[in-house]
Amino acid sequence: MSETLELEANDTCDTQEDTGNTDVDLMIPKTIKPPMIPPAILKMSPEPMYGNEYFEIAKSSVAGWGAFATRDLTKGDVILREIPLFVADTDKVFHEFYKLDGSAKKVALSLHSHRLIKGGTPQILATHSFAVAHYVSGLFPIAARFNHACDPINNVEYEFDQDNGVLTLMVREDVTAGTELKISYGNNLSPQDFSGQTIPVHKIIVFSQSSVIEQTYYEEWGHGKYAICGYDFDAVERLVDYLYTGNYKTIPSDSSEEQDKASELITHDNLMGLADEYSIPGLLQLSMEKGKAAVRDEPEIRALIECIPKVYKSVINPDSKIFNMMIESIRERIGSIPIDHNIRYILNFAMQEVPDFARGVAMSFVTQQPQNEDVDLDL
């Protein structure tokens, strides 16, 4: 009589007691392949295109460029490990940017700010920096191409590997090939402070004035809430005031404090940014009129120049309309009034703090020069 041996594949590896029987259960554990982890990459090309075995950067119907899954992805898949162009304390991001070499600066400046609008240096850094720790931000050119979606709409999450200095992007849910991958830049540590407060509004009031909000509400939200990211609560409250009354105030009605000039200018620029981003023509016209008046009605050139650093670092509007208004006004005043030693000192300080201001004033003078078609040079 021959002995038989049964082979049983089993997920467990429990030890069998020896009963003296000739039958033996041989346990064969399943082979588990370690998850594939992409290599860390530092992008040094300003071209937006990039792709790996998980996703590719391509044109997005949501906002300019975006990231799209090139295959079905599973929750937990690591799809990108990126080395930053730089990491810095939030209040020193701009200083670190100016330390970059020429090629790295081109990579940073190739990024776009909110939606389809090309931004200036401060807006690019503000809207594309990832919070890697409390009050610490990093700029990651590939990850920055992922469009933003607030939690819980985002299907990608990230964490910063402090030991290796890389940003790791992971899929937070199963995703089918072709799906756009979206990420929340903040991860509860964002350099911009999102308060999470809410304001009740009527859809008919909002949708009738912003087709962008109406469209994205049904595409991405549709559950009674709509998040406006990147703006503080006061700016959103003023937006709502405009939608209901056709106007907004720069100082809250319950505030007894006088608003300083820089804060007033920043308020108008924030409303210009909201109007641009959410396609509200009436608000754009009103905020531009208020902004121009605020710049024009400031009697002291010194006060206007002193506002430059604060406004430059705080504006959200990618076009920096208020910043350009200030440059034009300062250029006109420099050419028409005597400039004393104190004003020269303040002007020099502002230009050192904000090189874009110095360039803007210089270019403003150049563009205002009369163009002579025939120039005779007596050599």
Short mmCIF file of C-alpha atoms in Angstrom, two decimals, residues 57-58 63 65-68 140-149 180-185:
data_model
loop_
_atom_site.label_atom_id
_atom_site.label_comp_id
_atom_site.label_asym_id
_atom_site.label_seq_id
_atom_site.Cartn_x
_atom_site.Cartn_y
_atom_site.Cartn_z
CA ILE A 57 1.65 65.52 -17.41
CA ALA A 58 -0.76 66.66 -20.13
CA ALA A 63 -6.62 74.24 -15.48
CA TRP A 65 -1.67 71.31 -17.27
CA GLY A 66 -2.52 68.37 -15.06
CA ALA A 67 -1.43 64.84 -14.15
CA PHE A 68 -3.27 61.82 -15.58
CA PHE A 140 8.53 70.66 -6.37
CA PRO A 141 8.13 71.36 -10.14
CA ILE A 142 6.59 68.01 -11.12
CA ALA A 143 4.19 67.74 -8.17
CA ALA A 144 3.21 71.38 -8.77
CA ARG A 145 1.69 70.36 -12.11
CA PHE A 146 -0.97 68.34 -10.27
CA ASN A 147 -4.13 70.41 -10.06
CA HIS A 148 -5.45 71.21 -6.61
CA ALA A 149 -8.57 69.71 -5.07
CA GLU A 180 -6.90 63.21 -13.66
CA LEU A 181 -4.92 63.03 -10.43
CA LYS A 182 -5.54 65.89 -8.00
CA ILE A 183 -3.84 66.79 -4.76
CA SER A 184 -4.37 69.14 -1.83
CA TYR A 185 -1.20 71.20 -1.49
#
